[in-house]
Amino acid sequence: MKTKQIWSTVTILFLIFMVGCAAKQAPRKKQGEMDTPAFHTLRGDDMLFRQDYPAAAKSYERALSLKSSYSPALSGKAVTTAYSAKKNGNEEKMKTGLEMMEDLIEQASDSAQSDKDKIRVHTYAVQAYWELQFPEDEWFEKVKNHFEEAIELNPRASSPYFFMARAESARFNYSGAASHYNKVLELRGTFKEEANRELEIVQKIQRAQPGSDFGKIIAWIPEISKADVSALFIAELRLERLYHDASKIKAKGFEAPKKQQDFQPELTTGKRLATDIEGHPMQNVIEDILRLGVRGLENDPAARFFPNKKITRAEFALMIQDVLVKVSRDRKIETQFIGESSPFPDVRPDLYYYNAARVVVSRNLMQVSRKATGEFGPSDPVLGADALLVLRDLKEMLLSYTR
């Protein structure tokens, strides 16, 4: 009797398992002509490239709900899984995410129906490992293996070169990245426009030669914040050192024009803390900037710094002008173009940032935003690579005042 009960229990559990598997694998019913795995995967790819990872993941899931073994959707899901694991930041979750990601890549590879599918699997594996970058000492080797597998299948496939370029950039190997981006342009295939745009960023970084790891990381940020600029001023421009060296030159006998002799950079010794930076990763840097006093990088009247606020080109121009004035001790710079007509169709001469815009453009520190129209683009964001180039040129310009 007891044996019969055991077998009955085992049978029931087995049936439940089989039903569960069948339910999991059963495709949902198609709803409309466009409700296909290929269409949803294409939508997922579009969302993925726009870095809308949640939307991409949903599209891949829709594709897989129609066909659970659809290789292109599985490879796409591997990338969104990698992103989610990286976003969590927790090492255990990244380990779990890595296992899930690699399982999806394996499933995608097993389900691939053609060389095109196989190339996609390897290409998206490169992208997935680039997204996760974990384990730190292993991920790039796996990227290289998948890249080599992809181009062995088709040396003229441009996608593997594009994502390999991104992986090289993540390692700060900009010459390697540039080589791969140029290969994409040479092949004139997928991602040629994006490759051209990202190659321009790489070339800017190579010219800027950031001296800190932070500078290398921030170079790829499309819209930098007040905290980012504060860190760049301290780490790349070495602003405190510039102010200090400029002060030493004066102490050694430098004689400024009489009208400028009453002007000194404000190096306050007391802390001017902001109320909204406690615990921020850049708290110490922001406090240093507040002590140095840079126009555009101050607190508001309520002592709020807004560290994560994205800065505009107009605000950045004001910051650059302020540093230039303080190191050179030439206050005439602040009013150099006041009263003149504006060469920019989008900047009126009565605006608070007009003179700063003229100063940075006339000194080749910043360029107009749109060459065809001559617009300055005052409300446009500041790209990290552009900020690095500006600070490199500014630093070279200011050396003459600190020697």
Short mmCIF file of C-alpha atoms in Angstrom, two decimals:
data_model
loop_
_atom_site.label_atom_id
_atom_site.label_comp_id
_atom_site.label_asym_id
_atom_site.label_seq_id
_atom_site.Cartn_x
_atom_site.Cartn_y
_atom_site.Cartn_z
CA MET A 1 0.00 0.00 0.00
CA LYS A 2 2.81 2.34 0.94
CA THR A 3 4.65 1.53 -2.32
CA LYS A 4 1.53 2.36 -4.34
CA GLN A 5 1.23 5.75 -2.56
CA ILE A 6 4.87 6.56 -3.36
CA TRP A 7 4.43 5.68 -7.03
CA SER A 8 1.22 7.74 -7.16
CA THR A 9 3.04 10.74 -5.71
CA VAL A 10 5.93 10.35 -8.16
CA THR A 11 3.50 10.05 -11.07
CA ILE A 12 1.62 13.20 -10.03
CA LEU A 13 4.86 15.18 -9.64
CA PHE A 14 6.05 13.96 -13.04
CA LEU A 15 2.79 15.00 -14.68
CA ILE A 16 2.96 18.42 -13.02
CA PHE A 17 6.53 18.81 -14.29
CA MET A 18 5.54 17.81 -17.83
CA VAL A 19 2.56 20.16 -17.83
CA GLY A 20 4.78 22.96 -16.55
CA CYS A 21 7.31 22.33 -19.30
CA ALA A 22 4.59 22.19 -21.92
CA ALA A 23 3.09 25.44 -20.65
CA LYS A 24 6.48 27.10 -20.71
CA GLN A 25 7.26 25.96 -24.24
CA ALA A 26 3.83 26.37 -25.77
CA PRO A 27 3.88 29.37 -28.11
CA ARG A 28 1.22 32.00 -27.75
CA LYS A 29 -1.26 32.49 -30.53
CA LYS A 30 -0.21 34.95 -33.23
CA GLN A 31 -2.26 38.17 -33.25
CA GLY A 32 -1.97 39.92 -36.59
CA GLU A 33 0.39 39.71 -39.53
CA MET A 34 3.14 41.78 -37.85
CA ASP A 35 3.09 39.70 -34.68
CA THR A 36 6.12 37.63 -35.63
CA PRO A 37 9.42 36.77 -33.89
CA ALA A 38 11.35 38.60 -36.61
CA PHE A 39 9.35 41.83 -36.23
CA HIS A 40 9.58 41.91 -32.43
CA THR A 41 13.31 41.15 -32.57
CA LEU A 42 13.84 43.99 -35.04
CA ARG A 43 11.98 46.32 -32.67
CA GLY A 44 14.12 45.02 -29.81
CA ASP A 45 17.29 45.74 -31.78
CA ASP A 46 16.10 49.31 -32.43
CA MET A 47 15.37 49.85 -28.73
CA LEU A 48 18.67 48.26 -27.78
CA PHE A 49 20.65 50.63 -29.96
CA ARG A 50 18.79 53.57 -28.40
CA GLN A 51 19.86 52.14 -25.03
CA ASP A 52 16.22 51.64 -24.00
CA TYR A 53 17.00 48.28 -22.41
CA PRO A 54 13.64 47.63 -20.69
CA ALA A 55 11.75 48.19 -23.96
CA ALA A 56 14.24 46.00 -25.83
CA ALA A 57 13.84 43.21 -23.28
CA LYS A 58 10.05 43.32 -23.68
CA SER A 59 10.33 43.09 -27.46
CA TYR A 60 12.65 40.09 -27.25
CA GLU A 61 10.27 38.42 -24.79
CA ARG A 62 7.38 38.95 -27.22
CA ALA A 63 9.44 37.28 -29.94
CA LEU A 64 10.30 34.35 -27.68
CA SER A 65 6.69 33.94 -26.59
CA LEU A 66 5.95 33.09 -30.22
CA LYS A 67 9.02 30.91 -30.70
CA SER A 68 11.12 30.09 -27.64
CA SER A 69 14.07 28.89 -29.73
CA TYR A 70 14.28 31.96 -31.97
CA SER A 71 18.05 32.56 -32.07
CA PRO A 72 18.11 36.32 -32.87
CA ALA A 73 15.79 37.06 -29.92
CA LEU A 74 17.84 34.88 -27.57
CA SER A 75 21.05 36.72 -28.50
CA GLY A 76 19.29 40.07 -28.01
CA LYS A 77 17.99 38.97 -24.62
CA ALA A 78 21.56 38.05 -23.63
CA VAL A 79 22.53 41.72 -24.03
CA THR A 80 19.58 43.07 -21.99
CA THR A 81 20.32 40.46 -19.31
CA ALA A 82 23.94 41.65 -19.15
CA TYR A 83 22.81 45.25 -18.82
CA SER A 84 20.38 44.44 -15.98
CA ALA A 85 23.06 42.51 -14.10
CA LYS A 86 25.58 45.35 -14.50
CA LYS A 87 23.04 47.95 -13.42
CA ASN A 88 22.46 46.16 -10.12
CA GLY A 89 26.16 46.49 -9.34
CA ASN A 90 26.08 43.68 -6.80
CA GLU A 91 28.79 41.09 -7.49
CA GLU A 92 26.55 38.13 -6.71
CA LYS A 93 23.88 39.44 -9.06
CA MET A 94 26.51 39.99 -11.73
CA LYS A 95 27.64 36.38 -11.34
CA THR A 96 24.05 35.20 -11.69
CA GLY A 97 23.53 37.56 -14.63
CA LEU A 98 26.70 36.24 -16.28
CA GLU A 99 25.44 32.66 -16.01
CA MET A 100 22.04 33.61 -17.45
CA MET A 101 23.69 35.62 -20.23
CA GLU A 102 26.04 32.81 -21.22
CA ASP A 103 23.17 30.32 -21.14
CA LEU A 104 21.20 32.53 -23.53
CA ILE A 105 24.22 32.85 -25.84
CA GLU A 106 24.56 29.05 -25.85
CA GLN A 107 20.84 28.61 -26.60
CA ALA A 108 21.08 31.19 -29.39
CA SER A 109 24.08 29.37 -30.86
CA ASP A 110 22.34 25.98 -30.70
CA SER A 111 19.23 27.45 -32.36
CA ALA A 112 21.07 29.33 -35.12
CA GLN A 113 19.74 28.30 -38.53
CA SER A 114 22.27 30.01 -40.78
CA ASP A 115 25.68 31.67 -40.89
CA LYS A 116 23.88 35.00 -40.55
CA ASP A 117 22.31 33.82 -37.28
CA LYS A 118 25.68 32.51 -36.07
CA ILE A 119 27.41 35.82 -36.85
CA ARG A 120 24.68 37.61 -34.92
CA VAL A 121 25.16 35.30 -31.92
CA HIS A 122 28.89 36.06 -31.77
CA THR A 123 28.35 39.78 -32.41
CA TYR A 124 25.75 40.09 -29.67
CA ALA A 125 27.97 38.06 -27.36
CA VAL A 126 30.65 40.73 -27.89
CA GLN A 127 28.07 43.38 -27.01
CA ALA A 128 26.82 41.43 -23.97
CA TYR A 129 30.31 40.99 -22.48
CA TRP A 130 31.03 44.66 -23.21
CA GLU A 131 27.87 45.62 -21.31
CA LEU A 132 28.70 43.47 -18.28
CA GLN A 133 32.53 43.75 -18.25
CA PHE A 134 32.66 40.96 -15.67
CA PRO A 135 34.78 39.18 -14.52
CA GLU A 136 37.21 42.04 -14.92
CA ASP A 137 40.17 39.86 -15.91
CA GLU A 138 38.23 37.53 -18.24
CA TRP A 139 35.53 39.39 -20.16
CA PHE A 140 37.76 40.83 -22.89
CA GLU A 141 39.27 37.44 -23.77
CA LYS A 142 35.75 36.14 -24.33
CA VAL A 143 34.98 39.20 -26.44
CA LYS A 144 38.01 38.48 -28.63
CA ASN A 145 37.01 34.84 -29.07
CA HIS A 146 33.49 35.71 -30.20
CA PHE A 147 34.79 38.48 -32.47
CA GLU A 148 37.21 36.11 -34.18
CA GLU A 149 34.46 33.50 -34.62
CA ALA A 150 32.23 36.12 -36.25
CA ILE A 151 34.75 37.44 -38.77
CA GLU A 152 35.89 33.91 -39.58
CA LEU A 153 32.32 33.22 -40.73
CA ASN A 154 32.24 36.44 -42.76
CA PRO A 155 35.24 38.82 -42.83
CA ARG A 156 33.07 41.48 -44.48
CA ALA A 157 30.43 41.59 -41.74
CA SER A 158 30.66 45.09 -40.25
CA SER A 159 28.71 44.56 -37.00
CA PRO A 160 31.43 42.54 -35.22
CA TYR A 161 33.97 45.29 -35.91
CA PHE A 162 31.60 47.95 -34.55
CA PHE A 163 31.03 46.25 -31.20
CA MET A 164 34.68 45.22 -30.96
CA ALA A 165 35.55 48.91 -31.30
CA ARG A 166 33.32 49.67 -28.31
CA ALA A 167 34.98 46.91 -26.31
CA GLU A 168 38.43 48.33 -27.12
CA SER A 169 37.25 51.80 -26.05
CA ALA A 170 36.11 50.36 -22.72
CA ARG A 171 39.73 49.28 -22.17
CA PHE A 172 40.99 52.75 -23.18
CA ASN A 173 42.69 51.19 -26.23
CA TYR A 174 41.68 54.03 -28.52
CA SER A 175 44.04 53.16 -31.36
CA GLY A 176 42.50 49.68 -31.49
CA ALA A 177 39.01 51.16 -31.34
CA ALA A 178 39.79 53.61 -34.14
CA SER A 179 41.10 50.77 -36.30
CA HIS A 180 37.86 48.81 -35.90
CA TYR A 181 35.66 51.87 -36.50
CA ASN A 182 37.61 52.58 -39.68
CA LYS A 183 37.01 48.99 -40.78
CA VAL A 184 33.25 49.52 -40.39
CA LEU A 185 33.50 52.63 -42.58
CA GLU A 186 35.59 50.75 -45.12
CA LEU A 187 33.02 47.93 -45.35
CA ARG A 188 30.15 50.44 -45.73
CA GLY A 189 27.76 48.07 -43.98
CA THR A 190 25.65 48.18 -40.84
CA PHE A 191 26.44 50.89 -38.25
CA LYS A 192 28.54 53.04 -40.63
CA GLU A 193 26.90 56.29 -39.45
CA GLU A 194 27.24 55.34 -35.80
CA ALA A 195 30.84 54.22 -36.37
CA ASN A 196 31.68 57.57 -37.94
CA ARG A 197 30.15 59.44 -35.01
CA GLU A 198 31.92 57.32 -32.39
CA LEU A 199 35.20 57.49 -34.31
CA GLU A 200 35.03 61.28 -34.02
CA ILE A 201 34.70 60.91 -30.24
CA VAL A 202 37.66 58.52 -30.13
CA GLN A 203 39.75 60.97 -32.14
CA LYS A 204 38.81 63.78 -29.74
CA ILE A 205 39.87 61.62 -26.79
CA GLN A 206 43.16 60.81 -28.51
CA ARG A 207 43.79 64.51 -29.05
CA ALA A 208 42.76 65.44 -25.52
CA GLN A 209 44.97 62.73 -23.96
CA PRO A 210 43.13 62.59 -20.62
CA GLY A 211 45.58 62.13 -17.79
CA SER A 212 43.19 60.53 -15.30
CA ASP A 213 41.10 57.36 -15.51
CA PHE A 214 38.11 59.53 -14.65
CA GLY A 215 38.78 61.66 -17.70
CA LYS A 216 38.93 58.56 -19.90
CA ILE A 217 35.60 57.34 -18.54
CA ILE A 218 33.81 60.66 -18.74
CA ALA A 219 34.91 61.14 -22.35
CA TRP A 220 32.02 58.94 -23.51
CA ILE A 221 29.30 60.68 -21.49
CA PRO A 222 26.93 62.45 -23.92
CA GLU A 223 25.72 65.00 -21.35
CA ILE A 224 28.04 65.90 -18.49
CA SER A 225 26.81 67.19 -15.13
CA LYS A 226 28.01 69.81 -12.65
CA ALA A 227 29.66 67.04 -10.63
CA ASP A 228 31.41 65.75 -13.77
CA VAL A 229 32.75 69.20 -14.62
CA SER A 230 33.90 69.73 -11.04
CA ALA A 231 35.87 66.49 -11.21
CA LEU A 232 37.37 67.39 -14.59
CA PHE A 233 38.47 70.79 -13.32
CA ILE A 234 40.24 69.14 -10.39
CA ALA A 235 41.61 65.98 -12.07
CA GLU A 236 42.34 67.14 -15.62
CA LEU A 237 42.75 70.92 -15.46
CA ARG A 238 44.40 70.76 -12.01
CA LEU A 239 42.61 74.00 -11.20
CA GLU A 240 43.85 74.36 -7.64
CA ARG A 241 47.44 73.98 -8.85
CA LEU A 242 46.86 76.54 -11.61
CA TYR A 243 45.53 79.09 -9.13
CA HIS A 244 48.40 78.37 -6.75
CA ASP A 245 51.07 78.68 -9.47
CA ALA A 246 49.53 81.91 -10.75
CA SER A 247 49.68 83.34 -7.22
CA LYS A 248 53.36 82.32 -6.85
CA ILE A 249 54.27 84.13 -10.08
CA LYS A 250 52.87 87.33 -8.66
CA ALA A 251 54.77 86.83 -5.39
CA LYS A 252 58.04 86.53 -7.35
CA GLY A 253 57.66 89.98 -8.80
CA PHE A 254 55.16 89.76 -11.62
CA GLU A 255 53.73 93.23 -12.10
CA ALA A 256 50.18 93.25 -13.42
CA PRO A 257 48.66 96.43 -14.90
CA LYS A 258 47.48 98.79 -12.17
CA LYS A 259 43.81 98.26 -13.04
CA GLN A 260 44.26 94.54 -12.44
CA GLN A 261 46.40 94.61 -9.31
CA ASP A 262 43.40 94.58 -6.98
CA PHE A 263 42.08 91.34 -8.50
CA GLN A 264 42.89 87.99 -6.91
CA PRO A 265 41.51 84.49 -7.41
CA GLU A 266 39.26 83.74 -4.44
CA LEU A 267 40.84 80.84 -2.59
CA THR A 268 38.66 80.76 0.51
CA THR A 269 39.86 78.61 3.38
CA GLY A 270 36.49 77.95 4.98
CA LYS A 271 34.20 75.17 3.80
CA ARG A 272 31.16 76.27 1.82
CA LEU A 273 29.23 73.03 1.96
CA ALA A 274 26.19 72.38 -0.19
CA THR A 275 23.12 70.81 1.39
CA ASP A 276 22.57 68.24 -1.38
CA ILE A 277 25.99 66.61 -1.86
CA GLU A 278 26.25 64.51 1.31
CA GLY A 279 27.19 60.98 0.25
CA HIS A 280 27.62 61.92 -3.39
CA PRO A 281 30.61 60.13 -5.03
CA MET A 282 32.07 63.53 -5.95
CA GLN A 283 31.40 65.23 -2.61
CA ASN A 284 35.05 66.01 -1.84
CA VAL A 285 35.68 67.31 -5.35
CA ILE A 286 32.58 69.52 -5.23
CA GLU A 287 33.69 70.95 -1.89
CA ASP A 288 37.08 71.79 -3.44
CA ILE A 289 35.36 73.55 -6.34
CA LEU A 290 33.12 75.50 -3.98
CA ARG A 291 36.22 76.60 -2.07
CA LEU A 292 37.94 77.70 -5.27
CA GLY A 293 34.86 79.53 -6.50
CA VAL A 294 34.12 79.00 -10.20
CA ARG A 295 31.28 80.90 -11.81
CA GLY A 296 28.58 78.43 -12.84
CA LEU A 297 29.73 75.89 -10.26
CA GLU A 298 28.24 77.58 -7.21
CA ASN A 299 25.42 76.80 -4.82
CA ASP A 300 22.03 78.39 -5.30
CA PRO A 301 20.67 80.75 -2.58
CA ALA A 302 19.36 77.74 -0.66
CA ALA A 303 22.88 76.21 -0.60
CA ARG A 304 21.98 73.51 -3.11
CA PHE A 305 24.60 72.53 -5.68
CA PHE A 306 22.49 70.19 -7.87
CA PRO A 307 25.46 67.88 -8.63
CA ASN A 308 23.61 65.78 -11.20
CA LYS A 309 22.22 68.71 -13.19
CA LYS A 310 23.33 68.53 -16.82
CA ILE A 311 25.22 71.62 -17.92
CA THR A 312 24.70 73.53 -21.15
CA ARG A 313 27.27 74.98 -23.53
CA ALA A 314 26.36 78.47 -22.30
CA GLU A 315 27.10 77.49 -18.69
CA PHE A 316 30.33 75.76 -19.67
CA ALA A 317 31.47 78.86 -21.56
CA LEU A 318 30.92 80.94 -18.41
CA MET A 319 33.01 78.50 -16.37
CA ILE A 320 35.86 78.60 -18.88
CA GLN A 321 35.79 82.40 -19.06
CA ASP A 322 35.88 82.62 -15.25
CA VAL A 323 38.97 80.40 -14.98
CA LEU A 324 40.68 82.31 -17.79
CA VAL A 325 40.03 85.63 -16.02
CA LYS A 326 41.23 84.40 -12.63
CA VAL A 327 44.47 82.84 -13.83
CA SER A 328 45.35 85.69 -16.22
CA ARG A 329 44.10 88.36 -13.75
CA ASP A 330 42.70 90.20 -16.75
CA ARG A 331 39.19 91.32 -15.83
CA LYS A 332 38.78 93.08 -19.16
CA ILE A 333 38.05 89.66 -20.63
CA GLU A 334 34.68 89.68 -18.83
CA THR A 335 33.48 92.65 -20.89
CA GLN A 336 35.64 92.28 -23.99
CA PHE A 337 32.73 91.92 -26.45
CA ILE A 338 30.01 93.84 -24.62
CA GLY A 339 28.40 96.39 -26.93
CA GLU A 340 29.29 94.51 -30.11
CA SER A 341 26.74 92.83 -32.36
CA SER A 342 26.45 89.06 -32.05
CA PRO A 343 27.93 86.82 -34.76
CA PHE A 344 25.71 83.98 -33.50
CA PRO A 345 22.11 83.88 -34.80
CA ASP A 346 20.97 82.16 -31.59
CA VAL A 347 22.73 84.38 -29.01
CA ARG A 348 21.54 87.94 -28.38
CA PRO A 349 24.21 90.42 -27.20
CA ASP A 350 22.17 91.26 -24.08
CA LEU A 351 22.22 87.69 -22.72
CA TYR A 352 24.29 86.96 -19.62
CA TYR A 353 26.48 84.39 -21.38
CA TYR A 354 27.03 86.40 -24.60
CA ASN A 355 30.52 87.65 -23.72
CA ALA A 356 31.61 84.21 -22.51
CA ALA A 357 30.43 82.62 -25.76
CA ARG A 358 32.44 85.18 -27.75
CA VAL A 359 35.52 84.67 -25.55
CA VAL A 360 35.66 80.88 -25.88
CA VAL A 361 34.98 80.89 -29.63
CA SER A 362 37.43 83.72 -30.39
CA ARG A 363 40.17 81.83 -28.52
CA ASN A 364 39.35 78.52 -30.25
CA LEU A 365 38.49 76.92 -26.93
CA MET A 366 34.98 76.04 -28.12
CA GLN A 367 33.56 75.82 -31.62
CA VAL A 368 30.14 76.83 -32.91
CA SER A 369 27.66 74.01 -32.49
CA ARG A 370 26.37 74.09 -36.06
CA LYS A 371 28.91 75.23 -38.65
CA ALA A 372 26.37 75.57 -41.47
CA THR A 373 24.36 78.21 -39.58
CA GLY A 374 27.02 79.61 -37.24
CA GLU A 375 24.84 78.85 -34.21
CA PHE A 376 26.54 78.59 -30.84
CA GLY A 377 23.96 76.17 -29.43
CA PRO A 378 23.80 77.68 -25.92
CA SER A 379 21.24 75.20 -24.60
CA ASP A 380 22.95 72.13 -26.10
CA PRO A 381 24.52 69.63 -23.68
CA VAL A 382 28.29 69.24 -23.37
CA LEU A 383 29.82 65.97 -24.54
CA GLY A 384 32.51 64.56 -22.27
CA ALA A 385 35.08 64.33 -25.09
CA ASP A 386 34.43 67.96 -26.06
CA ALA A 387 34.92 69.07 -22.46
CA LEU A 388 38.25 67.23 -22.30
CA LEU A 389 39.47 68.94 -25.47
CA VAL A 390 38.45 72.37 -24.18
CA LEU A 391 40.27 71.81 -20.88
CA ARG A 392 43.39 70.54 -22.64
CA ASP A 393 43.55 73.66 -24.81
CA LEU A 394 42.71 75.91 -21.86
CA LYS A 395 45.45 74.34 -19.75
CA GLU A 396 48.04 74.94 -22.49
CA MET A 397 46.84 78.53 -22.85
CA LEU A 398 47.12 79.18 -19.11
CA LEU A 399 50.65 77.80 -18.77
CA SER A 400 52.05 81.13 -19.96
CA TYR A 401 50.54 82.76 -16.85
CA THR A 402 52.02 80.23 -14.42
CA ARG A 403 55.65 79.99 -15.60
#
